[in-house]
CSV table of N, CA and C in Angstrom, one decimal:
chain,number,residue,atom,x,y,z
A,1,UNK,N,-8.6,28.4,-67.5
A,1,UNK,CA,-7.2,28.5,-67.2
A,1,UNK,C,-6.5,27.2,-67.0
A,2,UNK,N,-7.4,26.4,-66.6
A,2,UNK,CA,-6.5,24.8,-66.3
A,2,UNK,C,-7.3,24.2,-67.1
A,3,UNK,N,-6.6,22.8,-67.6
A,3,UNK,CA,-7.4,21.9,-68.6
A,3,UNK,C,-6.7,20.6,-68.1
A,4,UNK,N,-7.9,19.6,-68.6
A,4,UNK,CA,-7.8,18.2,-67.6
A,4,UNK,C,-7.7,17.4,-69.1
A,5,UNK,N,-7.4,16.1,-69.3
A,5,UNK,CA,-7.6,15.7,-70.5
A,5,UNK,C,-6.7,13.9,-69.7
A,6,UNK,N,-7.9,13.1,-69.8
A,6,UNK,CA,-8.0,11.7,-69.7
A,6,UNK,C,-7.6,10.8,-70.8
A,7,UNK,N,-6.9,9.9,-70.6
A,7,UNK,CA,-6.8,8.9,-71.5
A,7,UNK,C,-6.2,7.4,-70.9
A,8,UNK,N,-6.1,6.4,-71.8
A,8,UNK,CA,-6.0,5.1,-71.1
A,8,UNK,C,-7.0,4.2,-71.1
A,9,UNK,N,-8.7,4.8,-71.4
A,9,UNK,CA,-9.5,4.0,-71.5
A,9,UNK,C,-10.0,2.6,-72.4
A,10,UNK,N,-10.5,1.8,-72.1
A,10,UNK,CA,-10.9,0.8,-73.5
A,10,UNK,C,-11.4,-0.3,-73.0
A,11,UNK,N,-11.2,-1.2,-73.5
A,11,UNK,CA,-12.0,-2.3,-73.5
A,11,UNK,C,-11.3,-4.1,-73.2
A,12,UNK,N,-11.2,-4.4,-71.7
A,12,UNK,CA,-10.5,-5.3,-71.0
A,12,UNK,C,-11.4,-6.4,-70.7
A,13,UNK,N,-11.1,-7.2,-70.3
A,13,UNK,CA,-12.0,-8.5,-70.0
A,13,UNK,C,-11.8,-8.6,-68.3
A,14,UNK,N,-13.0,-9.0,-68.0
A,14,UNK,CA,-12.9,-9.2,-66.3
A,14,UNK,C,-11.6,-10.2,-66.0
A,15,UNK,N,-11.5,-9.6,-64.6
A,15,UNK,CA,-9.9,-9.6,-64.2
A,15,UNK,C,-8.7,-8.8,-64.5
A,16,UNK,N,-8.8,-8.2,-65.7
A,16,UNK,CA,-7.7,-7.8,-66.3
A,16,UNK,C,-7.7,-6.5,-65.4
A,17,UNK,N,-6.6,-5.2,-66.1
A,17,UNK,CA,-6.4,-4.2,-65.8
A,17,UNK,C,-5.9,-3.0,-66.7
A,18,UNK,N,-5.7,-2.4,-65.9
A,18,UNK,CA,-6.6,-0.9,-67.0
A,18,UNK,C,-5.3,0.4,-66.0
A,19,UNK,N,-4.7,0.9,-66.8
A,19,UNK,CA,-4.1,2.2,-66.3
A,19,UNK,C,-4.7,3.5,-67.1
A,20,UNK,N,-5.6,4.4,-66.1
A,20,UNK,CA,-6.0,5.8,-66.4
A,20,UNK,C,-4.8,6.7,-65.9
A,21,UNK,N,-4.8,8.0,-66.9
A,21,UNK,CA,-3.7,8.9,-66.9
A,21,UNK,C,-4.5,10.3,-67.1
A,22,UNK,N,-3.9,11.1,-66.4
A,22,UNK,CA,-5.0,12.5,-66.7
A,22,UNK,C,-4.1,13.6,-66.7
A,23,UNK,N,-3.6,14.3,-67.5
A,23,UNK,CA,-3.2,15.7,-68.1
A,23,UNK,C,-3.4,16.7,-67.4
A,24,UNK,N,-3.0,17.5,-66.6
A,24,UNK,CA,-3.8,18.9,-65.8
A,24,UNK,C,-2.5,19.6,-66.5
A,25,UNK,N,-2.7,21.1,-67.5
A,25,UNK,CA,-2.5,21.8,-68.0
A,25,UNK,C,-2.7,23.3,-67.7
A,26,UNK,N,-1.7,24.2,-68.3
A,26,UNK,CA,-2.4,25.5,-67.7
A,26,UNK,C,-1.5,26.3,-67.1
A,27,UNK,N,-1.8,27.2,-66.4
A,27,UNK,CA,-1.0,28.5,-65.7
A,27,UNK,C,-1.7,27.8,-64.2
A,28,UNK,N,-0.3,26.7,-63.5
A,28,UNK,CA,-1.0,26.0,-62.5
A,28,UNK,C,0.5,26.9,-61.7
A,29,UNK,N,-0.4,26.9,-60.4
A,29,UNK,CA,0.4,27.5,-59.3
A,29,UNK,C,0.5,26.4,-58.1
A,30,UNK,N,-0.7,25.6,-57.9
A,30,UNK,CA,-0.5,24.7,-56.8
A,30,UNK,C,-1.8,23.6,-57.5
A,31,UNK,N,-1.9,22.3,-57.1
A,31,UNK,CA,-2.7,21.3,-57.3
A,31,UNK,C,-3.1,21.0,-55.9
A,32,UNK,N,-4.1,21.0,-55.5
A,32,UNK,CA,-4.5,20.6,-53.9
A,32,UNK,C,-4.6,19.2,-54.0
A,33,UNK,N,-5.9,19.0,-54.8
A,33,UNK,CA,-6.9,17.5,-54.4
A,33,UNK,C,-6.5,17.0,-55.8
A,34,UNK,N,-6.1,15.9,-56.6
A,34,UNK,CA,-7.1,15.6,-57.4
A,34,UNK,C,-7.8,13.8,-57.5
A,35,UNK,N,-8.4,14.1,-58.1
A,35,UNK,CA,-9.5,12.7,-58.2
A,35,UNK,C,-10.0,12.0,-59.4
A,36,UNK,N,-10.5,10.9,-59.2
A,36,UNK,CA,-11.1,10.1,-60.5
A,36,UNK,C,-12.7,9.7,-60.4
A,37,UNK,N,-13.9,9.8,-60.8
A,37,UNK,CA,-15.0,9.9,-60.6
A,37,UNK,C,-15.4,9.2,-61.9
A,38,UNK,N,-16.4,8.1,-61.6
A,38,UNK,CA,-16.8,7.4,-62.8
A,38,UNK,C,-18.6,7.7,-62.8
A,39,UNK,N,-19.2,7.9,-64.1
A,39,UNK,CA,-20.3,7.7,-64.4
A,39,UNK,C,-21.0,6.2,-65.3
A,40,UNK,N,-21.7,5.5,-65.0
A,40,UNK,CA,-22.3,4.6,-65.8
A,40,UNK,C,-23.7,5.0,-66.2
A,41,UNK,N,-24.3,4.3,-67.2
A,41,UNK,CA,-25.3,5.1,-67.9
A,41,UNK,C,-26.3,4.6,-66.8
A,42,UNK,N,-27.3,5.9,-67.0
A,42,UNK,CA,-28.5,5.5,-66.2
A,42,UNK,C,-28.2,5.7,-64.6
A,43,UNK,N,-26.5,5.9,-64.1
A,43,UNK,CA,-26.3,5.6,-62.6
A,43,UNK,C,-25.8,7.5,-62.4
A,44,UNK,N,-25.8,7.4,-61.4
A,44,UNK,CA,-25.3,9.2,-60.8
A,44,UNK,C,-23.3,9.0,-61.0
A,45,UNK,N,-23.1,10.1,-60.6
A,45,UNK,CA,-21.8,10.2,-61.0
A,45,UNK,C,-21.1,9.7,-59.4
A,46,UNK,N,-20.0,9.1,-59.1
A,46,UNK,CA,-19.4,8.7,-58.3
A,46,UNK,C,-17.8,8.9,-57.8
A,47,UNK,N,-17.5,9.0,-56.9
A,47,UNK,CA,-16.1,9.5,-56.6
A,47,UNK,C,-15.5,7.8,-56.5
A,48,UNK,N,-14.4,7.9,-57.0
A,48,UNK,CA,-13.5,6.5,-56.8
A,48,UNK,C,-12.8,6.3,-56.3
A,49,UNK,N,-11.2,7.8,-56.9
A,49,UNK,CA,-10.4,7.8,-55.3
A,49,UNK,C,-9.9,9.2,-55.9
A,50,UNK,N,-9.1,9.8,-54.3
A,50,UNK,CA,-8.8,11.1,-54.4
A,50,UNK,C,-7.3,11.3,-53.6
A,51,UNK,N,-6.6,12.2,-54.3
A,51,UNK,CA,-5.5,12.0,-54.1
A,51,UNK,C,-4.6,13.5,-53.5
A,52,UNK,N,-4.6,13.8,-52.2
A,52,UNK,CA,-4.0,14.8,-51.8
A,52,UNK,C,-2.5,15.8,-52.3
A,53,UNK,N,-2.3,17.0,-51.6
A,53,UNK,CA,-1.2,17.2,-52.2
A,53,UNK,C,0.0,16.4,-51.0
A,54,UNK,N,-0.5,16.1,-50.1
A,54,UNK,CA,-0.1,15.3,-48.8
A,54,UNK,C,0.2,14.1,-49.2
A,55,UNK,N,-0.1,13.2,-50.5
A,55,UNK,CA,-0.3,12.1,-50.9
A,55,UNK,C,-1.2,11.3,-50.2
A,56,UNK,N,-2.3,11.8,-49.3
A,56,UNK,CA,-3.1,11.3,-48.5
A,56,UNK,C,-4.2,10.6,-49.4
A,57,UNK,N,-5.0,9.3,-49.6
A,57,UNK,CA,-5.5,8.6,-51.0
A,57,UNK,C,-6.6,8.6,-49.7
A,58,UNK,N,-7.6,8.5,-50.8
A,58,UNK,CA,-9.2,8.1,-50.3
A,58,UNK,C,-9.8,7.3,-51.5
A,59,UNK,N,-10.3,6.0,-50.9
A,59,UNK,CA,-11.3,5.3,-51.8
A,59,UNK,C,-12.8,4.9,-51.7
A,60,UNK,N,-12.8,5.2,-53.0
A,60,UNK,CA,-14.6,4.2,-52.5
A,60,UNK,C,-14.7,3.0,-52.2
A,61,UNK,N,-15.4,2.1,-51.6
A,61,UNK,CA,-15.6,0.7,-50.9
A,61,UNK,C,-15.2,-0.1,-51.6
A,62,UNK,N,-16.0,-0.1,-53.5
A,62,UNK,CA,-16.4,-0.9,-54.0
A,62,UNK,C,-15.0,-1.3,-55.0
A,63,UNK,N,-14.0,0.0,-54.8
A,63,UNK,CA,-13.1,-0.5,-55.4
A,63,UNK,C,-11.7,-0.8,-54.4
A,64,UNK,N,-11.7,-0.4,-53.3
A,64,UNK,CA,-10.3,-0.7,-52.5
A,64,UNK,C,-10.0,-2.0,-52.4
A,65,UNK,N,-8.4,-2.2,-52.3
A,65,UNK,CA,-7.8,-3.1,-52.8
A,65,UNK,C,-7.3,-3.7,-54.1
A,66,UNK,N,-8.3,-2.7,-54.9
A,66,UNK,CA,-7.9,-3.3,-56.6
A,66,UNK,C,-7.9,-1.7,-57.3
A,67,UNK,N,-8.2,-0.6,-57.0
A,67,UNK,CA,-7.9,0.5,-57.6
A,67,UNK,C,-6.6,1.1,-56.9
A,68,UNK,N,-5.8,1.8,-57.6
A,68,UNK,CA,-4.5,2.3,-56.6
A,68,UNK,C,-4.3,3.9,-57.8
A,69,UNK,N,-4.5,5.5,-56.9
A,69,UNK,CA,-4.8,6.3,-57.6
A,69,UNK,C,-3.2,7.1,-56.8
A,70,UNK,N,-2.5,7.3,-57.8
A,70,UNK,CA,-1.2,8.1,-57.5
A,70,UNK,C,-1.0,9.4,-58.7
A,71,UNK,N,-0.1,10.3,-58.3
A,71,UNK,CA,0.4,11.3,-58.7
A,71,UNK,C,1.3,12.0,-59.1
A,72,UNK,N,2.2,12.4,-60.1
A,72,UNK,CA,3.4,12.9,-60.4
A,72,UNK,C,3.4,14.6,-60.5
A,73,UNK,N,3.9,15.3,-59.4
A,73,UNK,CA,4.0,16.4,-59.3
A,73,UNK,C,5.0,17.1,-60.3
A,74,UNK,N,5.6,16.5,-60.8
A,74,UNK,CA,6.9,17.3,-62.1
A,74,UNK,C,6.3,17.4,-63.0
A,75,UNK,N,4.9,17.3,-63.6
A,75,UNK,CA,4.4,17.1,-64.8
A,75,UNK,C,3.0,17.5,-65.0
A,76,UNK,N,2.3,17.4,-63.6
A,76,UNK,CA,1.0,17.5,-63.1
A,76,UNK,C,0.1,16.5,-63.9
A,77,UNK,N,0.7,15.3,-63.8
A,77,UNK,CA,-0.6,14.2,-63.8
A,77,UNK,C,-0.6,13.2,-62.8
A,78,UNK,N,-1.8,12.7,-63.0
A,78,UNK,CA,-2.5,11.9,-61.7
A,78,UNK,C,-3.1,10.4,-62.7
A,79,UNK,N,-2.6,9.1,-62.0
A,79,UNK,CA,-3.2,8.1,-62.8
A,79,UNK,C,-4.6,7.7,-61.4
A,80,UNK,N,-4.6,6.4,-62.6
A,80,UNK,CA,-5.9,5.4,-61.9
A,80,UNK,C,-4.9,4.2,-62.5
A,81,UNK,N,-4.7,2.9,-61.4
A,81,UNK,CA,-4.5,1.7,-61.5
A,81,UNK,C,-5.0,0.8,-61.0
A,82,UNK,N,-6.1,0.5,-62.2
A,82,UNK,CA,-7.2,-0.3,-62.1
A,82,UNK,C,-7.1,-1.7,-62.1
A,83,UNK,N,-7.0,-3.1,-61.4
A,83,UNK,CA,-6.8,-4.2,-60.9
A,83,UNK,C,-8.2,-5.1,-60.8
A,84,UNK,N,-8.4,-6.2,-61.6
A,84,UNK,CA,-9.1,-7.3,-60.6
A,84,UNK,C,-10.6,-6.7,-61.4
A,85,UNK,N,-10.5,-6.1,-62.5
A,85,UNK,CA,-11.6,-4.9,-63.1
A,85,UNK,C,-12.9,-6.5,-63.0
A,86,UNK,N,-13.7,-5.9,-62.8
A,86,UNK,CA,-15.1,-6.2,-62.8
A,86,UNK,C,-16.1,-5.7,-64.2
A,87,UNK,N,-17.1,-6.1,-64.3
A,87,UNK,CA,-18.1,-5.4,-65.1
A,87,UNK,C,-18.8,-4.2,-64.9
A,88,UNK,N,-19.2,-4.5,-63.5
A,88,UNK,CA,-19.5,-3.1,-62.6
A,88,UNK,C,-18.9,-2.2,-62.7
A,89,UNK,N,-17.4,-2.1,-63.3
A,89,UNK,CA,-16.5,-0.9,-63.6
A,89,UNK,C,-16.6,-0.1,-64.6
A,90,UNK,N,-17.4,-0.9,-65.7
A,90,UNK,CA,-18.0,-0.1,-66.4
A,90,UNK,C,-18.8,1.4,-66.4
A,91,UNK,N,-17.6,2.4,-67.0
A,91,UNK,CA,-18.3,3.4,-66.9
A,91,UNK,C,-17.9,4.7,-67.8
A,92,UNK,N,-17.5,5.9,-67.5
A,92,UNK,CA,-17.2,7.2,-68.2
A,92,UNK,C,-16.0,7.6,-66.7
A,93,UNK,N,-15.1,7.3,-66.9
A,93,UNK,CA,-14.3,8.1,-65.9
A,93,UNK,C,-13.9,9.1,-66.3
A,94,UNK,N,-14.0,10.2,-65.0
A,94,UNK,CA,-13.3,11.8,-65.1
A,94,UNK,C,-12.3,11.6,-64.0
A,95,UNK,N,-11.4,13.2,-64.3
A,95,UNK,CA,-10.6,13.1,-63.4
A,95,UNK,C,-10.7,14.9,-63.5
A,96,UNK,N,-10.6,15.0,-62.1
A,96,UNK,CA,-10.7,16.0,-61.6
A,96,UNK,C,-9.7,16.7,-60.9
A,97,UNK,N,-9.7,18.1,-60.6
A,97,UNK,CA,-8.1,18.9,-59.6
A,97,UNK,C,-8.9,19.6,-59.1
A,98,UNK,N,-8.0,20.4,-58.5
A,98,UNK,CA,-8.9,21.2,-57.4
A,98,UNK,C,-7.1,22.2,-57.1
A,99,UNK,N,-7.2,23.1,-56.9
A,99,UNK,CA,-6.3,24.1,-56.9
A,99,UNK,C,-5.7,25.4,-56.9
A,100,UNK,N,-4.9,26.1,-57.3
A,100,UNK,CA,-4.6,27.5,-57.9
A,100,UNK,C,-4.0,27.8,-59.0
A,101,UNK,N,-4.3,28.5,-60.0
A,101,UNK,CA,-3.7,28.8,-60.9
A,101,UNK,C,-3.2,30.3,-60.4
A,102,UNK,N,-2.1,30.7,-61.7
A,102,UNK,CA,-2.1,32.0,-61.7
A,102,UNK,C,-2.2,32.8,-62.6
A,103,UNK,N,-2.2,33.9,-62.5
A,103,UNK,CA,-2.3,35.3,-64.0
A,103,UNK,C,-1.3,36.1,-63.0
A,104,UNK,N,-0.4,36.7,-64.3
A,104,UNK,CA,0.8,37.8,-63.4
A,104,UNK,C,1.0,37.1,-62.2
A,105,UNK,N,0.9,38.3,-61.0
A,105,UNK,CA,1.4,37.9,-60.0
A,105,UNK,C,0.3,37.5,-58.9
A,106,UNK,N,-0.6,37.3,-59.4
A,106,UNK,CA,-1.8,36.8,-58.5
A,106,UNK,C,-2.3,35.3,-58.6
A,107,UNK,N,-2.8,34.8,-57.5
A,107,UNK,CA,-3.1,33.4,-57.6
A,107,UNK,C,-4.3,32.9,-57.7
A,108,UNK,N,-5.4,32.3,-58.3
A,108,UNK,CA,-7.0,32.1,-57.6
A,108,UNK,C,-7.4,30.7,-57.9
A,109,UNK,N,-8.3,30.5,-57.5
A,109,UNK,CA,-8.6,28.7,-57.3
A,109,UNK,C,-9.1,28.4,-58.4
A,110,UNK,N,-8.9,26.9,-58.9
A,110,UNK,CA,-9.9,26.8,-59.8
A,110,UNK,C,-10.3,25.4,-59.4
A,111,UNK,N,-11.3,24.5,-60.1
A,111,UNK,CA,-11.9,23.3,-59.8
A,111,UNK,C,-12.1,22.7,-61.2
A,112,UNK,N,-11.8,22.3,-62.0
A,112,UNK,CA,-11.8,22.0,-63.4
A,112,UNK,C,-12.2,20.2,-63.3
A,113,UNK,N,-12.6,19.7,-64.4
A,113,UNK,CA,-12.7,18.7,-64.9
A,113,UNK,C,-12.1,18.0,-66.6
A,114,UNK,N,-12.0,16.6,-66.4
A,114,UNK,CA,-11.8,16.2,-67.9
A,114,UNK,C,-12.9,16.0,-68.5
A,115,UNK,N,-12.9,15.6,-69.8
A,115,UNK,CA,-14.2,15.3,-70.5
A,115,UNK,C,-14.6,13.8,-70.4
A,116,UNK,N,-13.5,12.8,-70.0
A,116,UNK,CA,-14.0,11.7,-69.6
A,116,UNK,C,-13.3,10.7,-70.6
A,117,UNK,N,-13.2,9.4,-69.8
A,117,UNK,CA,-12.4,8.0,-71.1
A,117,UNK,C,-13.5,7.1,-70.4
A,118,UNK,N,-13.7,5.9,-72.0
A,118,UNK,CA,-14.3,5.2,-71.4
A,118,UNK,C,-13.7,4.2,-71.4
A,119,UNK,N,-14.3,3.4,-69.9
A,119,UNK,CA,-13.8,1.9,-69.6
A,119,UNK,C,-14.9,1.1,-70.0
A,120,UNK,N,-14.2,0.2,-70.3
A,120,UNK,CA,-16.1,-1.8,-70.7
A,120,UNK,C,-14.9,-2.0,-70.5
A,121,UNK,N,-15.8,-3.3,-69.3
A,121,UNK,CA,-15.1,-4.4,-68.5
A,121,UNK,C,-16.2,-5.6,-69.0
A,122,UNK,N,-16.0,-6.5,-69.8
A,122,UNK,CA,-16.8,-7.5,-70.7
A,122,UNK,C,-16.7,-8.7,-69.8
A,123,UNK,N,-17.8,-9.4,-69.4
A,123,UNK,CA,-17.4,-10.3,-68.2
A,123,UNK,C,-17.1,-12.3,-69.3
């Protein structure tokens, strides 16, 4: 019922910076949470920052101060503004919602994901 679809990824040189953009699509009734979550090969998947319907932001350690994750409610997309990129940043970012959609006149939750953009931070 909802569809997520990422883009903005590529290929930056340390220091530089990087704007991720994510699509949330669909028969949406409300967007609660959403979020950006990076995988690197060989590493587990990770939360980076999450972004309320409150506009309330949560970051991971490794990136605050240089990630900045905001939201446009008239369109239902959510970026990533990636700053100060490292090599370590290297990874598969998703972005994720968390929500309600609807059918007719009923509402029900859903938790959807993108398929992922890739970031290389080349030092």
């Amino acid at each position: 019922q909802v569809q997520l679809v990422e883009s903005g990824g590529g290929l930056v040189q340390a220091g530089g910076s990087l704007r991720l953009s994510c699509l949330v699509s669909g028969r949406i009734f409300s967007i609660d949470v959403m979020g950006w979550y990076r995988q690197a090969p060989g590493n587990q998947r990770e939360l980076v920052a999450t972004i309320t319907s409150g506009a309330s932001t949560n970051y991971a350690d490794s990136v605050k101060g240089r990630f900045a994750i905001s939201r446009n409610n008239a369109n239902n997309m959510v970026y990533l503004q990636m700053n100060s990129l490292k090599p370590e940043d290297t990874a598969v970012y998703y972005c994720n919602a968390e929500g309600e959609y609807y059918s007719g006149s009923r509402h029900y939750p859903f938790g959807s994901w993108g398929r992922g953009t890739q970031v290389t931070v080349s030092s």
